PDB file of C-alpha atoms and ligand atoms in Angstrom:
ATOM      1  CA  UNK A 196      17.273 -31.325-137.000  1.00 47.00           C
ATOM      2  CA  UNK A 197      20.341 -31.488-135.599  1.00 65.00           C
ATOM      3  CA  UNK A 198      23.112 -28.854-134.158  1.00 85.00           C
ATOM      4  CA  UNK A 199      20.362 -26.138-132.810  1.00 94.00           C
ATOM      5  CA  UNK A 200      21.865 -23.988-129.856  1.00 96.00           C
ATOM      6  CA  UNK A 201      19.430 -21.926-127.987  1.00 97.00           C
ATOM      7  CA  UNK A 202      19.998 -17.856-127.276  1.00 98.00           C
ATOM      8  CA  UNK A 203      17.714 -15.802-124.859  1.00 98.00           C
ATOM      9  CA  UNK A 204      18.741 -12.307-124.970  1.00 96.00           C
ATOM     10  CA  UNK A 205      17.603 -10.933-120.907  1.00 95.00           C
ATOM     11  CA  UNK A 206      16.654  -7.714-121.140  1.00 90.00           C
ATOM     12  CA  UNK A 207      14.890  -5.077-119.281  1.00 86.00           C
ATOM     13  CA  UNK A 208      11.621  -5.056-120.650  1.00 88.00           C
ATOM     14  CA  UNK A 209      11.813  -8.358-123.267  1.00 93.00           C
ATOM     15  CA  UNK A 210      13.049 -11.275-123.275  1.00 96.00           C
ATOM     16  CA  UNK A 211      14.147 -12.183-126.538  1.00 96.00           C
ATOM     17  CA  UNK A 212      14.476 -16.683-127.319  1.00 97.00           C
ATOM     18  CA  UNK A 213      15.426 -17.962-130.569  1.00 97.00           C
ATOM     19  CA  UNK A 214      17.119 -21.606-131.927  1.00 97.00           C
ATOM     20  CA  UNK A 215      20.720 -20.653-134.035  1.00 95.00           C
ATOM     21  CA  UNK A 216      21.254 -23.336-136.551  1.00 93.00           C
ATOM     22  CA  UNK A 217      24.500 -25.185-137.345  1.00 88.00           C
ATOM     23  CA  UNK A 218      24.661 -22.519-140.834  1.00 89.00           C
ATOM     24  CA  UNK A 219      23.907 -19.117-137.885  1.00 89.00           C
ATOM     25  CA  UNK A 220      20.096 -18.511-138.612  1.00 93.00           C
ATOM     26  CA  UNK A 221      17.869 -17.941-136.226  1.00 94.00           C
ATOM     27  CA  UNK A 222      14.602 -20.429-135.934  1.00 95.00           C
ATOM     28  CA  UNK A 223      11.025 -19.711-133.305  1.00 95.00           C
ATOM     29  CA  UNK A 224      12.391 -15.813-132.170  1.00 95.00           C
ATOM     30  CA  UNK A 225      10.268 -15.331-130.321  1.00 94.00           C
ATOM     31  CA  UNK A 226      10.005 -12.288-127.576  1.00 94.00           C
ATOM     32  CA  UNK A 227       8.346 -11.739-124.385  1.00 95.00           C
ATOM     33  CA  UNK A 228       7.977  -8.974-121.456  1.00 94.00           C
ATOM     34  CA  UNK A 229      10.053  -8.479-119.233  1.00 93.00           C
ATOM     35  CA  UNK A 230       8.395  -9.186-115.187  1.00 93.00           C
ATOM     36  CA  UNK A 231       9.422  -7.064-113.982  1.00 90.00           C
ATOM     37  CA  UNK A 232      10.769  -7.316-109.947  1.00 92.00           C
ATOM     38  CA  UNK A 233      10.141 -11.039-109.920  1.00 95.00           C
ATOM     39  CA  UNK A 234      13.239 -12.770-109.979  1.00 96.00           C
ATOM     40  CA  UNK A 235      11.287 -16.683-109.451  1.00 96.00           C
ATOM     41  CA  UNK A 236       9.164 -14.609-112.548  1.00 96.00           C
ATOM     42  CA  UNK A 237      12.133 -14.179-114.080  1.00 96.00           C
ATOM     43  CA  UNK A 238      13.416 -17.781-114.763  1.00 96.00           C
ATOM     44  CA  UNK A 239      10.039 -19.876-115.764  1.00 97.00           C
ATOM     45  CA  UNK A 240       9.559 -17.314-118.207  1.00 96.00           C
ATOM     46  CA  UNK A 241      12.981 -18.723-119.613  1.00 97.00           C
ATOM     47  CA  UNK A 242      11.623 -21.689-118.490  1.00 97.00           C
ATOM     48  CA  UNK A 243       8.949 -21.642-120.847  1.00 97.00           C
ATOM     49  CA  UNK A 244      10.900 -20.196-123.821  1.00 97.00           C
ATOM     50  CA  UNK A 245      13.366 -22.684-124.103  1.00 97.00           C
ATOM     51  CA  UNK A 246      10.749 -25.139-123.323  1.00 97.00           C
ATOM     52  CA  UNK A 247       8.047 -24.402-126.671  1.00 96.00           C
ATOM     53  CA  UNK A 248      11.323 -23.850-128.567  1.00 97.00           C
ATOM     54  CA  UNK A 249      12.154 -27.583-127.854  1.00 96.00           C
ATOM     55  CA  UNK A 250       8.800 -28.269-128.733  1.00 96.00           C
ATOM     56  CA  UNK A 251       9.384 -27.421-132.162  1.00 95.00           C
ATOM     57  CA  UNK A 252      12.975 -28.671-132.947  1.00 94.00           C
ATOM     58  CA  UNK A 253      12.190 -31.429-131.365  1.00 92.00           C
ATOM     59  CA  UNK A 254      15.414 -31.349-129.749  1.00 90.00           C
ATOM     60  CA  UNK A 255      17.419 -30.365-126.204  1.00 93.00           C
ATOM     61  CA  UNK A 256      19.918 -28.046-127.368  1.00 94.00           C
ATOM     62  CA  UNK A 257      22.255 -25.877-125.350  1.00 96.00           C
ATOM     63  CA  UNK A 258      21.529 -22.428-123.604  1.00 97.00           C
ATOM     64  CA  UNK A 259      23.648 -19.276-123.363  1.00 97.00           C
ATOM     65  CA  UNK A 260      22.496 -16.547-121.444  1.00 97.00           C
ATOM     66  CA  UNK A 261      22.989 -12.157-122.568  1.00 96.00           C
ATOM     67  CA  UNK A 262      22.132 -10.784-118.667  1.00 94.00           C
ATOM     68  CA  UNK A 263      22.299  -7.317-118.048  1.00 89.00           C
ATOM     69  CA  UNK A 264      25.173  -7.980-115.818  1.00 89.00           C
ATOM     70  CA  UNK A 265      27.479 -11.104-114.968  1.00 91.00           C
ATOM     71  CA  UNK A 266      27.868 -13.619-112.854  1.00 92.00           C
ATOM     72  CA  UNK A 267      30.439 -13.714-109.925  1.00 90.00           C
ATOM     73  CA  UNK A 268      32.475 -17.194-110.565  1.00 87.00           C
ATOM     74  CA  UNK A 269      32.974 -17.831-106.740  1.00 90.00           C
ATOM     75  CA  UNK A 270      29.210 -16.699-105.224  1.00 93.00           C
ATOM     76  CA  UNK A 271      26.942 -17.337-108.557  1.00 94.00           C
ATOM     77  CA  UNK A 272      25.814 -14.334-108.095  1.00 95.00           C
ATOM     78  CA  UNK A 273      24.712 -11.695-110.272  1.00 94.00           C
ATOM     79  CA  UNK A 274      25.413  -8.017-109.928  1.00 91.00           C
ATOM     80  CA  UNK A 275      26.292  -4.964-111.826  1.00 86.00           C
ATOM     81  CA  UNK A 276      22.377  -5.306-113.631  1.00 86.00           C
ATOM     82  CA  UNK A 277      20.258  -2.522-114.594  1.00 81.00           C
ATOM     83  CA  UNK A 278      17.167  -5.730-113.764  1.00 86.00           C
ATOM     84  CA  UNK A 279      18.450  -4.302-110.581  1.00 89.00           C
ATOM     85  CA  UNK A 280      15.670  -7.130-108.854  1.00 92.00           C
ATOM     86  CA  UNK A 281      18.790 -10.814-110.605  1.00 94.00           C
ATOM     87  CA  UNK A 282      21.540  -8.820-108.514  1.00 94.00           C
ATOM     88  CA  UNK A 283      22.943 -11.110-105.535  1.00 96.00           C
ATOM     89  CA  UNK A 284      20.658 -13.146-107.035  1.00 97.00           C
ATOM     90  CA  UNK A 285      22.298 -17.219-108.461  1.00 97.00           C
ATOM     91  CA  UNK A 286      20.456 -16.884-111.186  1.00 97.00           C
ATOM     92  CA  UNK A 287      22.733 -19.507-112.636  1.00 96.00           C
ATOM     93  CA  UNK A 288      21.969 -22.363-111.139  1.00 97.00           C
ATOM     94  CA  UNK A 289      18.922 -21.693-110.511  1.00 97.00           C
ATOM     95  CA  UNK A 290      18.034 -20.999-113.466  1.00 97.00           C
ATOM     96  CA  UNK A 291      20.574 -24.906-114.702  1.00 97.00           C
ATOM     97  CA  UNK A 292      17.796 -26.319-111.828  1.00 98.00           C
ATOM     98  CA  UNK A 293      14.896 -25.008-114.414  1.00 97.00           C
ATOM     99  CA  UNK A 294      16.410 -25.921-117.308  1.00 97.00           C
ATOM    100  CA  UNK A 295      17.715 -29.502-116.259  1.00 96.00           C
ATOM    101  CA  UNK A 296      21.554 -29.028-118.157  1.00 95.00           C
ATOM    102  CA  UNK A 297      24.128 -26.434-118.040  1.00 96.00           C
ATOM    103  CA  UNK A 298      23.354 -23.187-118.875  1.00 97.00           C
ATOM    104  CA  UNK A 299      26.064 -20.509-119.409  1.00 96.00           C
ATOM    105  CA  UNK A 300      25.761 -16.939-119.080  1.00 95.00           C
ATOM    106  CA  UNK A 301      27.348 -13.431-120.609  1.00 95.00           C
ATOM    107  CA  UNK A 302      26.577  -9.919-120.303  1.00 92.00           C
ATOM    108  CA  UNK A 303      25.168  -8.974-123.521  1.00 91.00           C
ATOM    109  CA  UNK A 304      28.238  -6.532-123.721  1.00 94.00           C
ATOM    110  CA  UNK A 305      29.841  -9.739-124.267  1.00 96.00           C
ATOM    111  CA  UNK A 306      27.250 -11.468-126.350  1.00 96.00           C
ATOM    112  CA  UNK A 307      27.607  -8.130-128.494  1.00 96.00           C
ATOM    113  CA  UNK A 308      31.257  -8.742-129.490  1.00 97.00           C
ATOM    114  CA  UNK A 309      30.844 -12.539-129.536  1.00 97.00           C
ATOM    115  CA  UNK A 310      28.126 -12.885-132.139  1.00 96.00           C
ATOM    116  CA  UNK A 311      29.608  -9.862-134.430  1.00 97.00           C
ATOM    117  CA  UNK A 312      33.161 -12.432-134.586  1.00 97.00           C
ATOM    118  CA  UNK A 313      31.369 -14.663-134.889  1.00 94.00           C
ATOM    119  CA  UNK A 314      29.315 -14.119-138.686  1.00 92.00           C
ATOM    120  CA  UNK A 315      28.944 -10.896-138.396  1.00 96.00           C
ATOM    121  CA  UNK A 316      30.983  -7.419-139.036  1.00 97.00           C
ATOM    122  CA  UNK A 317      34.365  -8.637-137.856  1.00 98.00           C
ATOM    123  CA  UNK A 318      34.259 -13.002-139.063  1.00 96.00           C
ATOM    124  CA  UNK A 319      37.192 -14.470-139.422  1.00 94.00           C
ATOM    125  CA  UNK A 320      38.828 -11.404-137.195  1.00 97.00           C
ATOM    126  CA  UNK A 321      40.812 -13.254-133.378  1.00 98.00           C
ATOM    127  CA  UNK A 322      40.259 -10.350-131.429  1.00 98.00           C
ATOM    128  CA  UNK A 323      37.516  -7.630-131.264  1.00 98.00           C
ATOM    129  CA  UNK A 324      36.227  -5.088-129.216  1.00 98.00           C
ATOM    130  CA  UNK A 325      33.587  -4.675-129.334  1.00 97.00           C
ATOM    131  CA  UNK A 326      31.206  -1.139-128.058  1.00 96.00           C
ATOM    132  CA  UNK A 327      27.897  -0.741-126.915  1.00 94.00           C
ATOM    133  CA  UNK A 328      27.268   3.909-127.436  1.00 95.00           C
ATOM    134  CA  UNK A 329      23.541   3.377-126.370  1.00 91.00           C
ATOM    135  CA  UNK A 330      22.247   5.276-122.995  1.00 88.00           C
ATOM    136  CA  UNK A 331      25.433   4.699-121.320  1.00 90.00           C
ATOM    137  CA  UNK A 332      28.883   2.858-122.666  1.00 94.00           C
ATOM    138  CA  UNK A 333      29.522  -0.315-122.164  1.00 93.00           C
ATOM    139  CA  UNK A 334      32.407  -3.604-124.127  1.00 96.00           C
ATOM    140  CA  UNK A 335      33.228  -6.727-124.902  1.00 96.00           C
ATOM    141  CA  UNK A 336      35.955  -8.514-126.641  1.00 98.00           C
ATOM    142  CA  UNK A 337      36.132 -12.047-128.390  1.00 97.00           C
ATOM    143  CA  UNK A 338      39.401 -13.314-128.361  1.00 98.00           C
ATOM    144  CA  UNK A 339      39.058 -16.908-131.051  1.00 96.00           C
ATOM    145  CA  UNK A 340      35.679 -16.835-131.097  1.00 93.00           C
ATOM    146  CA  UNK A 341      35.192 -16.910-127.269  1.00 95.00           C
ATOM    147  CA  UNK A 342      34.239 -14.200-124.866  1.00 95.00           C
ATOM    148  CA  UNK A 343      37.574 -13.042-122.265  1.00 96.00           C
ATOM    149  CA  UNK A 344      35.779 -12.511-119.355  1.00 92.00           C
ATOM    150  CA  UNK A 345      38.097 -12.154-117.125  1.00 92.00           C
ATOM    151  CA  UNK A 346      39.476 -12.755-113.478  1.00 90.00           C
ATOM    152  CA  UNK A 347      36.738  -9.523-112.316  1.00 88.00           C
ATOM    153  CA  UNK A 348      34.314 -10.261-115.149  1.00 87.00           C
ATOM    154  CA  UNK A 349      34.777  -7.041-116.423  1.00 90.00           C
ATOM    155  CA  UNK A 350      37.187  -7.150-119.445  1.00 94.00           C
ATOM    156  CA  UNK A 351      35.916  -4.795-122.282  1.00 95.00           C
ATOM    157  CA  UNK A 352      34.686  -2.366-119.659  1.00 92.00           C
ATOM    158  CA  UNK A 353      35.413   0.563-120.481  1.00 94.00           C
ATOM    159  CA  UNK A 354      32.525   3.221-120.382  1.00 95.00           C
ATOM    160  CA  UNK A 355      33.722   4.329-116.297  1.00 94.00           C
ATOM    161  CA  UNK A 356      38.181   5.536-117.927  1.00 96.00           C
ATOM    162  CA  UNK A 357      38.495   8.193-117.125  1.00 97.00           C
ATOM    163  CA  UNK A 358      37.613   9.889-121.169  1.00 98.00           C
ATOM    164  CA  UNK A 359      42.327   9.891-122.593  1.00 97.00           C
ATOM    165  CA  UNK A 360      44.058  13.526-122.554  1.00 96.00           C
ATOM    166  CA  UNK A 361      41.746  15.915-121.349  1.00 97.00           C
ATOM    167  CA  UNK A 362      40.635  18.961-122.681  1.00 96.00           C
ATOM    168  CA  UNK A 363      41.345  20.957-119.286  1.00 95.00           C
ATOM    169  CA  UNK A 364      39.379  22.554-117.709  1.00 94.00           C
ATOM    170  CA  UNK A 365      35.639  21.046-120.320  1.00 95.00           C
ATOM    171  CA  UNK A 366      36.417  16.857-119.535  1.00 97.00           C
ATOM    172  CA  UNK A 367      38.496  17.235-116.634  1.00 96.00           C
ATOM    173  CA  UNK A 368      37.335  16.302-113.829  1.00 96.00           C
ATOM    174  CA  UNK A 369      34.694  16.740-115.934  1.00 96.00           C
ATOM    175  CA  UNK A 370      30.566  16.476-115.739  1.00 96.00           C
ATOM    176  CA  UNK A 371      29.383  14.517-112.596  1.00 96.00           C
ATOM    177  CA  UNK A 372      27.977  10.297-112.672  1.00 94.00           C
ATOM    178  CA  UNK A 373      26.318   7.828-111.820  1.00 89.00           C
ATOM    179  CA  UNK A 374      29.088   5.629-110.656  1.00 89.00           C
ATOM    180  CA  UNK A 375      30.253   8.573-108.424  1.00 94.00           C
ATOM    181  CA  UNK A 376      33.513   8.830-110.390  1.00 96.00           C
ATOM    182  CA  UNK A 377      33.501  12.377-112.795  1.00 96.00           C
ATOM    183  CA  UNK A 378      34.580  12.805-116.213  1.00 97.00           C
ATOM    184  CA  UNK A 379      33.902   9.045-116.799  1.00 97.00           C
ATOM    185  CA  UNK A 380      34.003   8.480-120.973  1.00 97.00           C
ATOM    186  CA  UNK A 381      30.394   6.787-120.232  1.00 96.00           C
ATOM    187  CA  UNK A 382      29.674  11.413-119.290  1.00 97.00           C
ATOM    188  CA  UNK A 383      30.327  11.982-123.197  1.00 97.00           C
ATOM    189  CA  UNK A 384      30.005   9.275-125.306  1.00 97.00           C
ATOM    190  CA  UNK A 385      25.964   7.955-123.424  1.00 95.00           C
ATOM    191  CA  UNK A 386      23.078   9.192-125.612  1.00 93.00           C
ATOM    192  CA  UNK A 387      22.044  10.595-122.949  1.00 92.00           C
ATOM    193  CA  UNK A 388      25.973  12.416-122.554  1.00 95.00           C
ATOM    194  CA  UNK A 389      26.023  13.303-126.109  1.00 95.00           C
ATOM    195  CA  UNK A 390      22.685  15.213-125.557  1.00 93.00           C
ATOM    196  CA  UNK A 391      24.294  16.915-122.524  1.00 94.00           C
ATOM    197  CA  UNK A 392      26.737  18.188-124.219  1.00 95.00           C
ATOM    198  CA  UNK A 393      25.085  19.763-126.642  1.00 94.00           C
ATOM    199  CA  UNK A 394      22.834  21.180-124.538  1.00 92.00           C
ATOM    200  CA  UNK A 395      26.491  22.589-121.768  1.00 93.00           C
ATOM    201  CA  UNK A 396      26.753  24.317-125.121  1.00 94.00           C
ATOM    202  CA  UNK A 397      24.218  25.921-125.192  1.00 89.00           C
ATOM    203  CA  UNK A 398      23.185  23.857-128.823  1.00 84.00           C
ATOM    204  CA  UNK A 399      18.726  24.130-130.435  1.00 76.00           C
ATOM    205  CA  UNK A 400      15.781  22.985-128.053  1.00 75.00           C
ATOM    206  CA  UNK A 401      13.356  22.156-128.865  1.00 71.00           C
ATOM    207  CA  UNK A 402      10.297  22.464-126.069  1.00 71.00           C
ATOM    208  CA  UNK A 403      13.409  22.772-123.141  1.00 69.00           C
ATOM    209  CA  UNK A 404      14.456  18.933-123.987  1.00 72.00           C
ATOM    210  CA  UNK A 405      18.169  19.610-125.712  1.00 73.00           C
ATOM    211  CA  UNK A 406      18.494  17.148-129.170  1.00 86.00           C
ATOM    212  CA  UNK A 407      19.059  13.678-128.506  1.00 88.00           C
ATOM    213  CA  UNK A 408      21.286  11.807-131.573  1.00 87.00           C
ATOM    214  CA  UNK A 409      19.403  11.265-133.659  1.00 87.00           C
ATOM    215  CA  UNK A 410      18.672  14.932-134.400  1.00 91.00           C
ATOM    216  CA  UNK A 411      21.426  16.743-133.604  1.00 92.00           C
ATOM    217  CA  UNK A 412      22.467  14.299-135.889  1.00 90.00           C
ATOM    218  CA  UNK A 413      19.442  15.071-138.965  1.00 91.00           C
ATOM    219  CA  UNK A 414      20.243  18.774-137.461  1.00 92.00           C
ATOM    220  CA  UNK A 415      24.120  18.903-138.324  1.00 92.00           C
ATOM    221  CA  UNK A 416      22.636  17.575-142.215  1.00 92.00           C
ATOM    222  CA  UNK A 417      21.038  20.359-142.441  1.00 93.00           C
ATOM    223  CA  UNK A 418      23.995  23.063-141.851  1.00 94.00           C
ATOM    224  CA  UNK A 419      22.939  23.498-138.546  1.00 93.00           C
ATOM    225  CA  UNK A 420      26.675  24.631-136.793  1.00 94.00           C
ATOM    226  CA  UNK A 421      26.147  24.001-133.839  1.00 94.00           C
ATOM    227  CA  UNK A 422      24.735  20.894-134.311  1.00 94.00           C
ATOM    228  CA  UNK A 423      28.128  19.908-136.469  1.00 95.00           C
ATOM    229  CA  UNK A 424      29.772  20.768-133.577  1.00 96.00           C
ATOM    230  CA  UNK A 425      29.003  18.875-131.259  1.00 96.00           C
ATOM    231  CA  UNK A 426      28.527  15.695-133.485  1.00 96.00           C
ATOM    232  CA  UNK A 427      32.534  16.864-134.194  1.00 97.00           C
ATOM    233  CA  UNK A 428      33.330  16.347-130.494  1.00 97.00           C
ATOM    234  CA  UNK A 429      31.579  13.541-129.408  1.00 98.00           C
ATOM    235  CA  UNK A 430      33.483  12.244-133.244  1.00 98.00           C
ATOM    236  CA  UNK A 431      37.135  12.845-131.850  1.00 98.00           C
ATOM    237  CA  UNK A 432      36.464  12.222-128.352  1.00 98.00           C
ATOM    238  CA  UNK A 433      35.408   8.643-129.572  1.00 98.00           C
ATOM    239  CA  UNK A 434      38.723   7.995-131.122  1.00 98.00           C
ATOM    240  CA  UNK A 435      40.196   9.508-128.003  1.00 98.00           C
ATOM    241  CA  UNK A 436      39.043   6.594-126.033  1.00 98.00           C
ATOM    242  CA  UNK A 437      39.641   4.002-128.958  1.00 98.00           C
ATOM    243  CA  UNK A 438      42.790   4.992-128.940  1.00 98.00           C
ATOM    244  CA  UNK A 439      43.570   3.467-125.329  1.00 97.00           C
ATOM    245  CA  UNK A 440      41.345   0.554-126.168  1.00 98.00           C
ATOM    246  CA  UNK A 441      44.528  -0.462-129.442  1.00 98.00           C
ATOM    247  CA  UNK A 442      47.641   0.710-127.434  1.00 98.00           C
ATOM    248  CA  UNK A 443      46.113  -1.027-124.458  1.00 97.00           C
ATOM    249  CA  UNK A 444      44.390  -4.945-126.468  1.00 98.00           C
ATOM    250  CA  UNK A 445      45.377  -3.728-130.771  1.00 98.00           C
ATOM    251  CA  UNK A 446      42.172  -5.941-131.678  1.00 98.00           C
ATOM    252  CA  UNK A 447      41.507  -6.436-134.709  1.00 98.00           C
ATOM    253  CA  UNK A 448      38.610  -4.701-135.383  1.00 98.00           C
ATOM    254  CA  UNK A 449      35.876  -2.810-133.002  1.00 98.00           C
ATOM    255  CA  UNK A 450      32.503  -3.470-134.180  1.00 98.00           C
ATOM    256  CA  UNK A 451      30.764  -0.520-132.561  1.00 98.00           C
ATOM    257  CA  UNK A 452      26.624  -1.133-131.658  1.00 95.00           C
ATOM    258  CA  UNK A 453      23.283   0.303-129.213  1.00 92.00           C
ATOM    259  CA  UNK A 454      22.352   3.573-131.037  1.00 91.00           C
ATOM    260  CA  UNK A 455      24.638   5.904-132.113  1.00 94.00           C
ATOM    261  CA  UNK A 456      26.676   2.969-134.236  1.00 95.00           C
ATOM    262  CA  UNK A 457      23.837   4.418-136.720  1.00 93.00           C
ATOM    263  CA  UNK A 458      25.376   7.905-137.127  1.00 92.00           C
ATOM    264  CA  UNK A 459      27.634   6.455-140.180  1.00 91.00           C
ATOM    265  CA  UNK A 460      30.189   9.932-140.392  1.00 93.00           C
ATOM    266  CA  UNK A 461      32.404   7.627-137.314  1.00 96.00           C
ATOM    267  CA  UNK A 462      33.318   5.136-139.814  1.00 98.00           C
ATOM    268  CA  UNK A 463      35.731   7.418-141.834  1.00 97.00           C
ATOM    269  CA  UNK A 464      36.379  10.260-139.036  1.00 97.00           C
ATOM    270  CA  UNK A 465      37.405   8.438-135.660  1.00 98.00           C
ATOM    271  CA  UNK A 466      39.746   6.063-137.185  1.00 98.00           C
ATOM    272  CA  UNK A 467      41.462   9.637-138.742  1.00 98.00           C
ATOM    273  CA  UNK A 468      41.021  11.273-134.813  1.00 98.00           C
ATOM    274  CA  UNK A 469      42.639   8.485-133.451  1.00 98.00           C
ATOM    275  CA  UNK A 470      46.099   8.376-135.271  1.00 98.00           C
ATOM    276  CA  UNK A 471      47.943  10.280-132.891  1.00 97.00           C
ATOM    277  CA  UNK A 472      46.990   9.136-130.004  1.00 98.00           C
ATOM    278  CA  UNK A 473      48.018   5.189-131.097  1.00 98.00           C
ATOM    279  CA  UNK A 474      51.697   4.124-130.123  1.00 97.00           C
ATOM    280  CA  UNK A 475      52.335   2.417-134.208  1.00 97.00           C
ATOM    281  CA  UNK A 476      52.875   4.369-137.310  1.00 93.00           C
ATOM    282  CA  UNK A 477      51.227   1.914-139.224  1.00 97.00           C
ATOM    283  CA  UNK A 478      47.650   1.061-138.033  1.00 98.00           C
ATOM    284  CA  UNK A 479      45.350  -1.552-139.267  1.00 98.00           C
ATOM    285  CA  UNK A 480      42.475  -1.711-137.059  1.00 98.00           C
ATOM    286  CA  UNK A 481      38.986  -1.695-137.899  1.00 98.00           C
ATOM    287  CA  UNK A 482      36.000   0.295-137.417  1.00 98.00           C
ATOM    288  CA  UNK A 483      32.786  -1.541-137.599  1.00 98.00           C
ATOM    289  CA  UNK A 484      29.216  -0.840-137.704  1.00 97.00           C
ATOM    290  CA  UNK A 485      27.463  -4.162-136.871  1.00 97.00           C
ATOM    291  CA  UNK A 486      25.396  -6.353-138.722  1.00 96.00           C
ATOM    292  CA  UNK A 487      23.826  -8.165-136.821  1.00 93.00           C
ATOM    293  CA  UNK A 488      21.690  -5.215-134.964  1.00 83.00           C
ATOM    294  CA  UNK A 489      18.611  -5.923-132.738  1.00 85.00           C
ATOM    295  CA  UNK A 490      19.763  -9.889-132.689  1.00 91.00           C
ATOM    296  CA  UNK A 491      23.096  -9.473-130.864  1.00 92.00           C
ATOM    297  CA  UNK A 492      21.995 -10.495-127.764  1.00 92.00           C
ATOM    298  CA  UNK A 493      20.731 -14.163-129.136  1.00 96.00           C
ATOM    299  CA  UNK A 494      22.351 -14.444-131.089  1.00 96.00           C
ATOM    300  CA  UNK A 495      26.358 -14.187-128.860  1.00 96.00           C
ATOM    301  CA  UNK A 496      24.502 -16.329-126.236  1.00 97.00           C
ATOM    302  CA  UNK A 497      23.935 -18.760-128.567  1.00 96.00           C
ATOM    303  CA  UNK A 498      27.454 -19.201-129.667  1.00 95.00           C
ATOM    304  CA  UNK A 499      28.772 -19.299-125.645  1.00 95.00           C
ATOM    305  CA  UNK A 500      27.744 -22.851-126.510  1.00 94.00           C
ATOM    306  CA  UNK A 501      30.520 -24.171-129.524  1.00 89.00           C
ATOM    307  CA  UNK A 502      29.140 -27.574-132.404  1.00 79.00           C
ATOM    308  CA  UNK A 503      30.137 -30.686-130.236  1.00 78.00           C
ATOM    309  CA  UNK A 504      30.231 -28.387-126.964  1.00 84.00           C
ATOM    310  CA  UNK A 505      27.529 -29.635-125.484  1.00 77.00           C
ATOM    311  CA  UNK A 506      26.292 -33.940-124.697  1.00 67.00           C
TER     312      UNK A 506
HETATM  313 ZN1   ZN B 900      31.091   6.337-114.908  1.00 95.35          ZN
END
């Protein structure tokens, strides 16, 4: 068998690995817990997964790794990883030494964008913006089937821009963000941001806890006007935030990922709301739900190598 590529998704709680064949099908998918706080253990876990897959497929294929942060080109050290024991570590060099071959790394949001651009929701599109709407808000850009990393390795990181065209006084200066700024897109469009907005507007709670995204969506579907109002605010804010991306990058497609991408009304409503904020009288940008879901990390990581580049 030939033509496999191994993709690894290094997450905060689990490490997932699989072999992607030339047709884009995943094989030998496996998942182990991430050894928390243990850097050498993390390298050993990655190496073990690669060896196990290699033994089964009888090849020594390319390896790509999706990480929750970035590797700084100048230093080779990880930064911005929420798996904090990786920060400041030469993860790339150490993994390559352990595996005895070059290994490519990319941020997990970039891998999401790449996976959906390669053979997912945005297959065939030239420029794709992949959005993560989950515990945090992230983004990645794929151009021509390659990740756009950027000179500072932050391309696509829109979550800590201020929410555009803020409504005063509610949205500016806005809620404090862990990054030290206020009114960041993430403070409104992450899952916790949505729940906090619902709470600020006096929305119904259960046992003193603000409702989460799915519960607010269920409440809206059941006719609760406060839940509906919260969803409307969320939808319109997402439209404003994405309009700025369209004005700058003008991608063929935007693919939503993360837990809140399951809010199906977004795909119809957001493109209606973004119209007044986009400087074009025709807008053909597509807003799409993800195809690969949880597999995006391993798939995108495998796609960091193109056929024929390795060996
Ligand atoms: Zn922020």
